[in-house]
Coordinates of C-alpha atoms in Angstrom, one line a residue:
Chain A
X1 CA -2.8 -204.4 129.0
X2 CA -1.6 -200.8 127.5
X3 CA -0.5 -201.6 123.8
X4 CA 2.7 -200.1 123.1
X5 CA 3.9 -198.4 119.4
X6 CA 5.0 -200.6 116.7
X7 CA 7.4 -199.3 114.3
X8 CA 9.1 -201.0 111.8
X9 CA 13.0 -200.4 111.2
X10 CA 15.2 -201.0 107.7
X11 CA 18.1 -203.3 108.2
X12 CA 21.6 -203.9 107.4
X13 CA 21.3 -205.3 104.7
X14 CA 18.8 -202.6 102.9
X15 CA 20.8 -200.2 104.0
X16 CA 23.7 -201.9 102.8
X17 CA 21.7 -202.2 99.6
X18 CA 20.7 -198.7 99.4
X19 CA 24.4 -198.2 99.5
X20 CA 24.9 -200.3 96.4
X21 CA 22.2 -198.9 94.8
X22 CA 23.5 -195.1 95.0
X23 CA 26.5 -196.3 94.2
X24 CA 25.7 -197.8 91.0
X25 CA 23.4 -194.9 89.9
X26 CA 26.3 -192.4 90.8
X27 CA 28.9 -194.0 88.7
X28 CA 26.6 -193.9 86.0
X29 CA 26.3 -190.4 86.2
X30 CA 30.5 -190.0 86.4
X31 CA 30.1 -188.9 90.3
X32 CA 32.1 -189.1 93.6
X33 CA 29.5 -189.2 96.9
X34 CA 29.3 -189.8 100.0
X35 CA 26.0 -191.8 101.4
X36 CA 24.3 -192.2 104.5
X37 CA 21.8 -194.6 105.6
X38 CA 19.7 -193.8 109.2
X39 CA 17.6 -196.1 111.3
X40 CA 14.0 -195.5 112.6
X41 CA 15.5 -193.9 115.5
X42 CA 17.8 -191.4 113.0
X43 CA 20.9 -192.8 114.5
X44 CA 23.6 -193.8 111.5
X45 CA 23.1 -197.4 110.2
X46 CA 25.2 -197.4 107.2
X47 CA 27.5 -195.2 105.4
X48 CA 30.0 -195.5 102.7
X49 CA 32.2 -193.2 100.6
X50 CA 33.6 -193.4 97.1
X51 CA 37.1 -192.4 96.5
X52 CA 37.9 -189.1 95.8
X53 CA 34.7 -188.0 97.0
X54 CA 34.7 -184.5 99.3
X55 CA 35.2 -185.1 102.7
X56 CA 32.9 -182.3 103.6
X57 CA 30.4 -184.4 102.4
X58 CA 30.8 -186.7 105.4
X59 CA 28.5 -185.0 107.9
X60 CA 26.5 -183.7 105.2
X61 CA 25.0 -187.1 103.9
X62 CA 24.7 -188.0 107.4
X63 CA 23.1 -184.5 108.2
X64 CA 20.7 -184.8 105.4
X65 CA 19.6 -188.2 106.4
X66 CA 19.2 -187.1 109.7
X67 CA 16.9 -184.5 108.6
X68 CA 15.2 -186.6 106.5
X69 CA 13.9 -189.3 109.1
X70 CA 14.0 -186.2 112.4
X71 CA 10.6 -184.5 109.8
X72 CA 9.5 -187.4 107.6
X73 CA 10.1 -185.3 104.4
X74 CA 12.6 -184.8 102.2
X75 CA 15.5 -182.4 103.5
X76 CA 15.1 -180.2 99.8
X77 CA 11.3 -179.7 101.2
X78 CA 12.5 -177.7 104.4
X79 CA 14.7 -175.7 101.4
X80 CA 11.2 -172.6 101.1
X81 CA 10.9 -173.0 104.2
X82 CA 14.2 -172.0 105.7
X83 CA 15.0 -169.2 103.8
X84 CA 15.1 -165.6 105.5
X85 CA 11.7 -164.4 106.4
X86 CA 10.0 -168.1 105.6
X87 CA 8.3 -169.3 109.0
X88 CA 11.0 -172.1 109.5
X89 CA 14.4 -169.3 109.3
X90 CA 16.9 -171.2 111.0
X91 CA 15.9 -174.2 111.7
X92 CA 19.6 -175.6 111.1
X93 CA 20.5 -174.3 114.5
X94 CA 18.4 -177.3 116.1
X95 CA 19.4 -180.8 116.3
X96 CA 22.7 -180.2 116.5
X97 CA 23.1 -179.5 113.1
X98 CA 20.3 -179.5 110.0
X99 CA 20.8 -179.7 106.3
X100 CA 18.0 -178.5 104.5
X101 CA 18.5 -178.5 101.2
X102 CA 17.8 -181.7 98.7
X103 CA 19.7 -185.0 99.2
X104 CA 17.6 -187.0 102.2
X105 CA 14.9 -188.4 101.5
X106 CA 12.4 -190.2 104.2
X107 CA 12.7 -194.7 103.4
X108 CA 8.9 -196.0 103.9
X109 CA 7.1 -199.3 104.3
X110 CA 4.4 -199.8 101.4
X111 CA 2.2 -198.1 104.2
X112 CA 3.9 -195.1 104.3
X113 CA 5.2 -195.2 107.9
X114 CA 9.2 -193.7 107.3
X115 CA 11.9 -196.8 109.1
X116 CA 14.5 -195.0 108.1
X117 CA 16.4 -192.3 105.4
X118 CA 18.8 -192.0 102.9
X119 CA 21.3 -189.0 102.6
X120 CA 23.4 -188.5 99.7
X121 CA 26.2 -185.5 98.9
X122 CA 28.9 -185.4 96.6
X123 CA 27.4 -183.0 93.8
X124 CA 25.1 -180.5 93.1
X125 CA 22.1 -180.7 94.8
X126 CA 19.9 -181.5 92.2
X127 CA 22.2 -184.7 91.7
X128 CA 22.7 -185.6 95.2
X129 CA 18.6 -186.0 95.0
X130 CA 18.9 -188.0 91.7
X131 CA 21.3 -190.2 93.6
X132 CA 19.4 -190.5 96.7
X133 CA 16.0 -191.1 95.1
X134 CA 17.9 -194.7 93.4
X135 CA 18.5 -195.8 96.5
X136 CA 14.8 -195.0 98.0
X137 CA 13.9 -196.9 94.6
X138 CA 15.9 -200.0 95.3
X139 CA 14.8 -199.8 98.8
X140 CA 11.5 -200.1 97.7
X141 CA 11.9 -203.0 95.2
X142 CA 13.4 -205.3 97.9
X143 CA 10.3 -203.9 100.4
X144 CA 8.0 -205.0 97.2
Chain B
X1 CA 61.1 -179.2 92.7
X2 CA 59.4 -179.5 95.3
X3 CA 58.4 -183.1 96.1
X4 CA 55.3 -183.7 97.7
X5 CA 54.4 -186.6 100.3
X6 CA 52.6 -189.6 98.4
X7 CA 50.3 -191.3 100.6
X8 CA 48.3 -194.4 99.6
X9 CA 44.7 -194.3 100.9
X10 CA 42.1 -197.3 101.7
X11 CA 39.5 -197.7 98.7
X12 CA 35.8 -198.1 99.1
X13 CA 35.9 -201.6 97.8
X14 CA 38.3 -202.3 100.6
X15 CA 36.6 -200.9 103.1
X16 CA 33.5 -202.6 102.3
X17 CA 35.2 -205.8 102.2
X18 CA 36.8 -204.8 105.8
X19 CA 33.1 -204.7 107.3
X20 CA 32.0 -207.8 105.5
X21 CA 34.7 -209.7 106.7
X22 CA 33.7 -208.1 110.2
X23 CA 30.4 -209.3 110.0
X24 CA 31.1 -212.9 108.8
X25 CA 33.6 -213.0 112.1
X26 CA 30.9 -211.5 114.5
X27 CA 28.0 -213.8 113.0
X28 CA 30.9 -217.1 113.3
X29 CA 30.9 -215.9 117.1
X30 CA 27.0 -215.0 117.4
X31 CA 27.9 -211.3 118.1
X32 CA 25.9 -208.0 116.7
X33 CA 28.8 -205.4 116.2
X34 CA 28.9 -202.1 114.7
X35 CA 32.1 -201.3 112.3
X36 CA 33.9 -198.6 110.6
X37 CA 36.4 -198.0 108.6
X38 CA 38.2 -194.7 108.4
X39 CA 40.5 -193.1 105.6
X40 CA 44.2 -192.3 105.7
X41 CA 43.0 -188.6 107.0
X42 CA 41.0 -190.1 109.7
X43 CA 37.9 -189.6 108.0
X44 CA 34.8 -192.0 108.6
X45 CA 35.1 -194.2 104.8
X46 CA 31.9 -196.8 105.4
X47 CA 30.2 -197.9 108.6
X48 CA 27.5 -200.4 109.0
X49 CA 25.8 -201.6 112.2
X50 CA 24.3 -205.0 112.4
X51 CA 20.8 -205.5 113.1
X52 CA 20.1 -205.1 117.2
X53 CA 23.4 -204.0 117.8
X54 CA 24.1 -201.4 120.6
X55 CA 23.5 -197.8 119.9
X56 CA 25.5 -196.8 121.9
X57 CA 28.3 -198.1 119.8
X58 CA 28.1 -196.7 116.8
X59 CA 30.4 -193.8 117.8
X60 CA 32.3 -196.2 120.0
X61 CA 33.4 -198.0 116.3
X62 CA 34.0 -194.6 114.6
X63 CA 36.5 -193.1 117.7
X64 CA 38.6 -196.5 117.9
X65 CA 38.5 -196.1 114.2
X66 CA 39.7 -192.8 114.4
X67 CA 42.1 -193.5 117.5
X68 CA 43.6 -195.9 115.7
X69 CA 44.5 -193.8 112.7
X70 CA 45.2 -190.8 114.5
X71 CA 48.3 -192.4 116.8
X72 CA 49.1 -195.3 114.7
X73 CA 48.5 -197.7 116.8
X74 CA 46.3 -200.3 118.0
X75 CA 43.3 -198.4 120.4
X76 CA 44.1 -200.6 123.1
X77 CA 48.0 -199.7 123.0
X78 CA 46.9 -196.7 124.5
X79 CA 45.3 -198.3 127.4
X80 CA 48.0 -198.6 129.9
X81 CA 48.9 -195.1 128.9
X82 CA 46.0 -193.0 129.9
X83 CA 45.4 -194.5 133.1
X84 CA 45.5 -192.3 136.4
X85 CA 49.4 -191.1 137.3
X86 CA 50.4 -192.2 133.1
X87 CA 51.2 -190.1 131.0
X88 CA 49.2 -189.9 128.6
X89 CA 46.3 -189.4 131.1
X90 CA 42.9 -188.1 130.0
X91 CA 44.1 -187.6 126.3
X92 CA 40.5 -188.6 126.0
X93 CA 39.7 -184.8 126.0
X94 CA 41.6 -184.1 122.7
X95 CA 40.1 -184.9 119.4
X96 CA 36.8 -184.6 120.3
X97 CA 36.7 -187.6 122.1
X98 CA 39.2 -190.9 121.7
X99 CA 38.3 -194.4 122.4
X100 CA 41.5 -195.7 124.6
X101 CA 40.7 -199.3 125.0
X102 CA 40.7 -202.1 122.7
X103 CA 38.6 -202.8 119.2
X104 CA 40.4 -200.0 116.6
X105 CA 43.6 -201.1 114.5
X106 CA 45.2 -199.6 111.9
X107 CA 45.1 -200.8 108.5
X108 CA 48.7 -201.4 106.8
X109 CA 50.0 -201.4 103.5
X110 CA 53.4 -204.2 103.2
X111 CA 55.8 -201.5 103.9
X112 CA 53.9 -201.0 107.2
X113 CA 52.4 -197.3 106.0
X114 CA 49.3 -196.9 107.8
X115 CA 46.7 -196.2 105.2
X116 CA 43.5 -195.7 107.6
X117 CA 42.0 -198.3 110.7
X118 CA 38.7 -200.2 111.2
X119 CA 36.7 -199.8 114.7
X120 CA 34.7 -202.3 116.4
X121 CA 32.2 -202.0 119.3
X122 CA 29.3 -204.2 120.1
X123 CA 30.7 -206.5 123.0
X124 CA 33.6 -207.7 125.2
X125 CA 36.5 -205.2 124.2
X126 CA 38.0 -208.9 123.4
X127 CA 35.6 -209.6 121.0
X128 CA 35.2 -206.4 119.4
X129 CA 39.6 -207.1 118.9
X130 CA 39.0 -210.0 117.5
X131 CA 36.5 -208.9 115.1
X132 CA 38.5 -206.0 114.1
X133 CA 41.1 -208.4 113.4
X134 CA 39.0 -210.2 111.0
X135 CA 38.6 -207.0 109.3
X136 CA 42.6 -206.5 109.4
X137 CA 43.1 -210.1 107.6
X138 CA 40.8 -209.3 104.9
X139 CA 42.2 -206.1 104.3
X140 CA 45.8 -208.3 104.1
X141 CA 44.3 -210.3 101.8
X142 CA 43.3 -208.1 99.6
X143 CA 46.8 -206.4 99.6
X144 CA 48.5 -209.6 98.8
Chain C
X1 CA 10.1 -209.8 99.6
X2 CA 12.9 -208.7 102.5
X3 CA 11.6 -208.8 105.8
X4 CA 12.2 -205.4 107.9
X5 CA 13.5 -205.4 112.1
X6 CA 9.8 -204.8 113.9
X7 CA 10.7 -202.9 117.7
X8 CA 8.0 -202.1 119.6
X9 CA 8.0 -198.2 121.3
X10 CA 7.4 -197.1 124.6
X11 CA 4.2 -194.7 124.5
X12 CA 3.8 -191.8 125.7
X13 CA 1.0 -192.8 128.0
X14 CA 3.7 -195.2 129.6
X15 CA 6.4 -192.8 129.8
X16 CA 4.2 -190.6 131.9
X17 CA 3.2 -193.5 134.6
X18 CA 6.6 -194.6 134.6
X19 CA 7.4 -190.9 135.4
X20 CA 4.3 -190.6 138.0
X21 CA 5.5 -193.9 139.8
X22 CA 8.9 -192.8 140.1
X23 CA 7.7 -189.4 142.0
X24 CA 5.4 -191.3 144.3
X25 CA 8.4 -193.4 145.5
X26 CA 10.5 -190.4 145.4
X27 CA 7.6 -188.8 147.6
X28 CA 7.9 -191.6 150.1
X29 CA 11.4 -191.3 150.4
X30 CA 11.4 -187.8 150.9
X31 CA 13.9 -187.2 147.9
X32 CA 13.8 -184.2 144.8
X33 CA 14.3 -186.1 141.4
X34 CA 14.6 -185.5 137.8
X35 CA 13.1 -188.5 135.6
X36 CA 13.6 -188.8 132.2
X37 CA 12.3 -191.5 130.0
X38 CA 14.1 -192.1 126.8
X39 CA 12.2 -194.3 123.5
X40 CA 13.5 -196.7 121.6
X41 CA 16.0 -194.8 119.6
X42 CA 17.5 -193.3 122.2
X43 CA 15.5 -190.0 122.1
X44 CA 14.1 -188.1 125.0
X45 CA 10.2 -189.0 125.2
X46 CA 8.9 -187.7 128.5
X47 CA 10.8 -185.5 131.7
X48 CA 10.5 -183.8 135.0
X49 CA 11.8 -182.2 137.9
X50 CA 10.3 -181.9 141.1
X51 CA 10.0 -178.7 143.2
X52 CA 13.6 -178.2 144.5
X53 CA 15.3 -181.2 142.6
X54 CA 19.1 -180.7 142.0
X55 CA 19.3 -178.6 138.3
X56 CA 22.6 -180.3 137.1
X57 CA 20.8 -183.6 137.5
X58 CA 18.3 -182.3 134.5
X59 CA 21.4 -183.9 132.2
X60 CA 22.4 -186.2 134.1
X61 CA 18.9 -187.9 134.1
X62 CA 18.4 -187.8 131.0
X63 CA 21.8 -189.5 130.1
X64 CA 21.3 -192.3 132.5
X65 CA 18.5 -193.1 130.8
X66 CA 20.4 -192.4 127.4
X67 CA 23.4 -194.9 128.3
X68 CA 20.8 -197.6 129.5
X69 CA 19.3 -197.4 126.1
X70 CA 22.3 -197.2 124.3
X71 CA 23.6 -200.3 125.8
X72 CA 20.3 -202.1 126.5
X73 CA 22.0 -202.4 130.6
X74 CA 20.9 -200.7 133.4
X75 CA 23.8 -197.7 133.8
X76 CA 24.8 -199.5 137.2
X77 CA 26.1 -202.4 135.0
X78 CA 28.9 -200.1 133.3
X79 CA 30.0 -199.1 136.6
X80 CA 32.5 -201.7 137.5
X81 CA 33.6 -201.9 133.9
X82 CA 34.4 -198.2 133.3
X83 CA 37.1 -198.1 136.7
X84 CA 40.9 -197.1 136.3
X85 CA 42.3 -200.4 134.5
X86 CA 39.1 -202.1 133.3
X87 CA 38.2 -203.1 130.0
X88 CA 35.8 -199.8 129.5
X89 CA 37.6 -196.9 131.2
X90 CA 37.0 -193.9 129.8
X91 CA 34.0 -195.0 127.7
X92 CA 32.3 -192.1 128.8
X93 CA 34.0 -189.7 126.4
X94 CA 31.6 -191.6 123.6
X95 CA 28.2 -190.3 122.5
X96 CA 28.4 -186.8 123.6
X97 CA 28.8 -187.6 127.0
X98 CA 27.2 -191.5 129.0
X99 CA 26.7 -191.3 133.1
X100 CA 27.4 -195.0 134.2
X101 CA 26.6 -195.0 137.7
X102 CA 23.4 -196.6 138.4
X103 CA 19.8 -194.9 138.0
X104 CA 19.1 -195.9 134.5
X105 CA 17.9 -199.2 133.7
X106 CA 16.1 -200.1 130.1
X107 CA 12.5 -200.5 130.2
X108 CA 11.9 -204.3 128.6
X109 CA 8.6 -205.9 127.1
X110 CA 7.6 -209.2 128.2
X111 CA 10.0 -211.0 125.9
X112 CA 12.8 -209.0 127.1
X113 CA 13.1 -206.2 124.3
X114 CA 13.9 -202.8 125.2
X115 CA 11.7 -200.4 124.2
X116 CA 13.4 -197.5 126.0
X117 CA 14.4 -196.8 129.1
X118 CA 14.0 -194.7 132.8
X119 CA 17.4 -192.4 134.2
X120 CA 16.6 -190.9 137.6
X121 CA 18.7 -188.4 139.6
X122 CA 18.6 -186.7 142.5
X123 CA 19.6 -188.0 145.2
X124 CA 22.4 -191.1 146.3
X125 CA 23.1 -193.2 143.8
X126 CA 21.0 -196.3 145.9
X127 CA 18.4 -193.8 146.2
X128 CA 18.1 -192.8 142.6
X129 CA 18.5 -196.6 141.7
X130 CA 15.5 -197.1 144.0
X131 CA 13.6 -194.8 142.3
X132 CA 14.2 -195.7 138.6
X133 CA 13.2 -199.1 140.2
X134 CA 9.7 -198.0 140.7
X135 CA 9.2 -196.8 137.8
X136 CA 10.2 -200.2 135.8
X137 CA 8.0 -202.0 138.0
X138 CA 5.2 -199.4 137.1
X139 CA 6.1 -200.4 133.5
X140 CA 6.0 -204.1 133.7
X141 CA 2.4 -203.6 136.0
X142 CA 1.1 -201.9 132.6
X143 CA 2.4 -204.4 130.4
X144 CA 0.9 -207.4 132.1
Chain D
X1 CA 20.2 -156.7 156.4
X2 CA 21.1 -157.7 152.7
X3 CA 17.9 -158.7 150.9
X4 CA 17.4 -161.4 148.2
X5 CA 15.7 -161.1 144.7
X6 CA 12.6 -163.2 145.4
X7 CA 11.8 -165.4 142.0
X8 CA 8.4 -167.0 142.0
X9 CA 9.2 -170.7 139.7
X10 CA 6.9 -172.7 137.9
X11 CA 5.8 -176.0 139.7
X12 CA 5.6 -179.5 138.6
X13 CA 2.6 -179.7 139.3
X14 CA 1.8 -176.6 136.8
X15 CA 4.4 -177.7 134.4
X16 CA 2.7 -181.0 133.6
X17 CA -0.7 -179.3 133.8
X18 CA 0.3 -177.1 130.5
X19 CA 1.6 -180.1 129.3
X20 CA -1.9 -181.6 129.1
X21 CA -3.6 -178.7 128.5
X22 CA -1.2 -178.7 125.5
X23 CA -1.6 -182.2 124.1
X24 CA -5.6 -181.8 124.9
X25 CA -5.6 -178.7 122.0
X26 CA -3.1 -180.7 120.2
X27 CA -5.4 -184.2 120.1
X28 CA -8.7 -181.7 119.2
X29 CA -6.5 -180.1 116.2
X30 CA -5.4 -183.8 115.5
X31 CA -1.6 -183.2 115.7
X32 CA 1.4 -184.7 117.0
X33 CA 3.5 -182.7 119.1
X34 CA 6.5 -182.2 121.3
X35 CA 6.1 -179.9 124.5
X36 CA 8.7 -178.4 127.0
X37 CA 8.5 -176.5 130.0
X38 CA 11.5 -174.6 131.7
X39 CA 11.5 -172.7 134.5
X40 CA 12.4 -169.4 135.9
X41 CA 16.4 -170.1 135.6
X42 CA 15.8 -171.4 131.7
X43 CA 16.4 -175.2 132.6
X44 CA 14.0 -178.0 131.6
X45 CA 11.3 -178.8 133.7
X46 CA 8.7 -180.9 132.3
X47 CA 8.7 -182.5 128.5
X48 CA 6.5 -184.7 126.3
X49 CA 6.2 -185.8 123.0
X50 CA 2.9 -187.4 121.5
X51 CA 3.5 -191.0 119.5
X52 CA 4.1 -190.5 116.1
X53 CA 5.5 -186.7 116.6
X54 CA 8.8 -185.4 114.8
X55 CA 12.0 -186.7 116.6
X56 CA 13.4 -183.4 115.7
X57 CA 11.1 -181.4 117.1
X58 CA 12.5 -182.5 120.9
X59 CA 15.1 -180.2 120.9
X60 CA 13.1 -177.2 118.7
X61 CA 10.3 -177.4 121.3
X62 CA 13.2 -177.3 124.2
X63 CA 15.0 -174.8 122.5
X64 CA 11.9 -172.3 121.6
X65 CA 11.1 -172.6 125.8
X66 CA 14.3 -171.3 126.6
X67 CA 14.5 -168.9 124.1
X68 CA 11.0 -167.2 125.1
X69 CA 12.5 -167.5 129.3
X70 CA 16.1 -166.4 128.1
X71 CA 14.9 -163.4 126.6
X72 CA 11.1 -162.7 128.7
X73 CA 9.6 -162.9 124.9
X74 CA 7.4 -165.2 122.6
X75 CA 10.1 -166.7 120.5
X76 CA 8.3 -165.2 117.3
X77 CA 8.9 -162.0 118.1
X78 CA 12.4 -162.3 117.8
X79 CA 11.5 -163.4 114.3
X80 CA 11.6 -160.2 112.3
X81 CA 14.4 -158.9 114.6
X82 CA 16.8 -162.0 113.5
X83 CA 16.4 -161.4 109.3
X84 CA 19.4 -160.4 107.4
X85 CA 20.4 -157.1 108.0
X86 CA 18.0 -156.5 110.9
X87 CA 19.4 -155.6 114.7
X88 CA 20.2 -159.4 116.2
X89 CA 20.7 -161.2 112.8
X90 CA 22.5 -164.6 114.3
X91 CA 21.2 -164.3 117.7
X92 CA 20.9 -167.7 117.2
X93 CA 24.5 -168.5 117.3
X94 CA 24.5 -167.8 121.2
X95 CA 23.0 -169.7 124.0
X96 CA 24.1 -173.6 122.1
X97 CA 21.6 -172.5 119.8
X98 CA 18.3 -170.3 119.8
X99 CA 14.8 -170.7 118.0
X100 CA 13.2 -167.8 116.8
X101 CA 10.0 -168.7 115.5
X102 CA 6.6 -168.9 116.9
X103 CA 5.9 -171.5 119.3
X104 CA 7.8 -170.2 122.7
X105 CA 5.9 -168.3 125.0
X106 CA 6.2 -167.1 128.4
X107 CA 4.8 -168.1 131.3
X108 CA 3.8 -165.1 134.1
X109 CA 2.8 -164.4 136.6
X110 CA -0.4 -162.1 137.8
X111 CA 2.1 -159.5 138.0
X112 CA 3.5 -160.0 134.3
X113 CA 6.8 -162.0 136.1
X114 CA 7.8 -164.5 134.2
X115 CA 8.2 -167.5 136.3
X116 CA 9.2 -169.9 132.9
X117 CA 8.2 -170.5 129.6
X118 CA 6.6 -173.3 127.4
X119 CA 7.5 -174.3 123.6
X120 CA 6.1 -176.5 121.1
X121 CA 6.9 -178.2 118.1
X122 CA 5.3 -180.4 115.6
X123 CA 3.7 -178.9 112.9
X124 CA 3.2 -175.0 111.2
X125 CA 4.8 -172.6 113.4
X126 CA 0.6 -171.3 114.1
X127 CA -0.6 -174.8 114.9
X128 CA 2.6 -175.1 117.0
X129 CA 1.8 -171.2 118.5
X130 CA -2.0 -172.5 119.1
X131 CA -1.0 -175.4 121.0
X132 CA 1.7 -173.0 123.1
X133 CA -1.1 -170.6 124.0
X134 CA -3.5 -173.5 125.0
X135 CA -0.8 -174.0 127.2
X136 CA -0.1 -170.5 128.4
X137 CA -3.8 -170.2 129.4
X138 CA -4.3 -173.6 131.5
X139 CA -1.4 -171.8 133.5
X140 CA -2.8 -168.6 133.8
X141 CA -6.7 -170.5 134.8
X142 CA -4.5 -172.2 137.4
X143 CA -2.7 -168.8 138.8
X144 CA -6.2 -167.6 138.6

């Protein structure tokens, strides 16, 4: 018998609790954002937006997610990368559509292997990935 | 003075409670549904997908969302409209894709202002119309 | 601790015999085909065209096995579903484009998960049905 | 008499053959990749992708194959041509999207005719460029 690949993939209700979690973190910060939760196969699992947030921010949480599980790495680390004469230049033109600076961030099972990502934008970027990373940490508590 | 139009828009805590009530209907009727919620401009305001639900539906919910808010009117309204000698034939191709058959509704404040519409998509279009409907029931609840 | 969805993968190993089977029967039916192969999220895994195949069937291969992913059905299913007047016309406006004639059908473990799926095109739709049909059974032969 | 342009095409047969000649110097450098060949007229021929590779590296390693056939040249040596304030800066913005870093090359003939083109994506633009040219050269040992 040919095995086949076993991957592992987050559910509703960790995404939903991803959600909560970036939520929670970003009113504690006093901040409106939009966050996006993708499955193991990058396609949207869970989203939510808090009012008054921008609605440009839409695709971009969903974009930086994306990015986020289409690399396994954090969208800020394509950010060197990308820039004009860096090896990656452009990238964003791929996949429909790339955001490459901080926000997504890769979810993982205690083993490392990514089920999912988290995107988050609302802010700058520095506290879309402060936002973000609560919700990788509360994703990681239920996983614990 | 100029007076300017005053809209009333669906909150995140709404929304949320829109999908939950979603997925308690879908789970009474052993179904695996995807549901969104979109804003008084149309724009997508929480999604979730239940686990093992189609892929294929995810932007099924989010265009009978967007349908819905973007006519007024229930998604399957439109049905009898767009077919073959109607008039509304092939409206499809505006809007970047609509979603013309049933499973989107608008969501309604008690003066009947439309104030965004949930999509469903993960089954029978009867199903998915019943489960948006839970959604819609909720949200009256809430309003009450 | 919260349990996380486990889906098994197609391989790429198994894409390729599925996509070796397909152009033996194709062979000995004296038709051109594009095969595609999709994984479990949906995305492309493994593709090709033989020597004289039809060039606008590259997409449309590759979208017949998309839509049988997408709604875990072979694309044949759809078929009846998506006339003037039924339940799903139209549907096709969804997810950047779905074929749902038949020569996709999702590529199932032995407990009747899909791990992916085949789309063939090429030829009639019977043929390319035929085809894609050879290539499951290739699949299932591995699994046993 | 009106004469034709005669345009020698890549085969199957020699479009899967650099596909294993790609993941052979792929498996040696122990990385995951994603591999596309198009053919003379720029339209996919022949793809894999490794287990475990980038999801978003499917359309970068489709895209840098029809870059290198669209425009008869290694997609990296677009690269300094495409910087800010150099002759095609956003090149990339025609064709539904262009890639022009290394890792799309070519594929001739004895005659320097390009009959197609292979491009790979998975790691560093050189690992990727490596595996191209391991590519490249099991075509050319085949032509030989």
């Amino acid at each position: 018998m040919t095995s086949v690949a076993i991957r592992s993939d987050v559910t509703m209700d960790q995404a939903q609790m991803v959600l909560e979690a970036s939520v929670r973190k970003a009113r504690e910060l006093n901040l409106l954002m939009n966050i996006a939760v993708v499955d193991v196969g990058g396609n949207l699992k869970s989203f939510t937006r808090m009012d008054g947030a921008w609605l440009g921010s839409i695709d971009i949480a969903i974009k930086k997610a994306r990015t986020a599980r289409l690399f396994d790495m954090a969208s800020g680390e394509l950010s060197p990368l990308v820039q004009p004469g860096q090896p990656l230049y452009h990238i964003e033109f791929s996949n429909q559509g790339l955001i490459t600076f901080p926000g997504g961030i890769p979810l993982k099972d205690g083993n490392g292997q990514v089920l999912g990502a988290v995107g988050v934008s609302g802010s700058t970027v520095d506290n879309d990935q402060l936002v973000a990373e609560a919700g990788v940490s509360a994703f990681h508590a239920m996983a614990a």
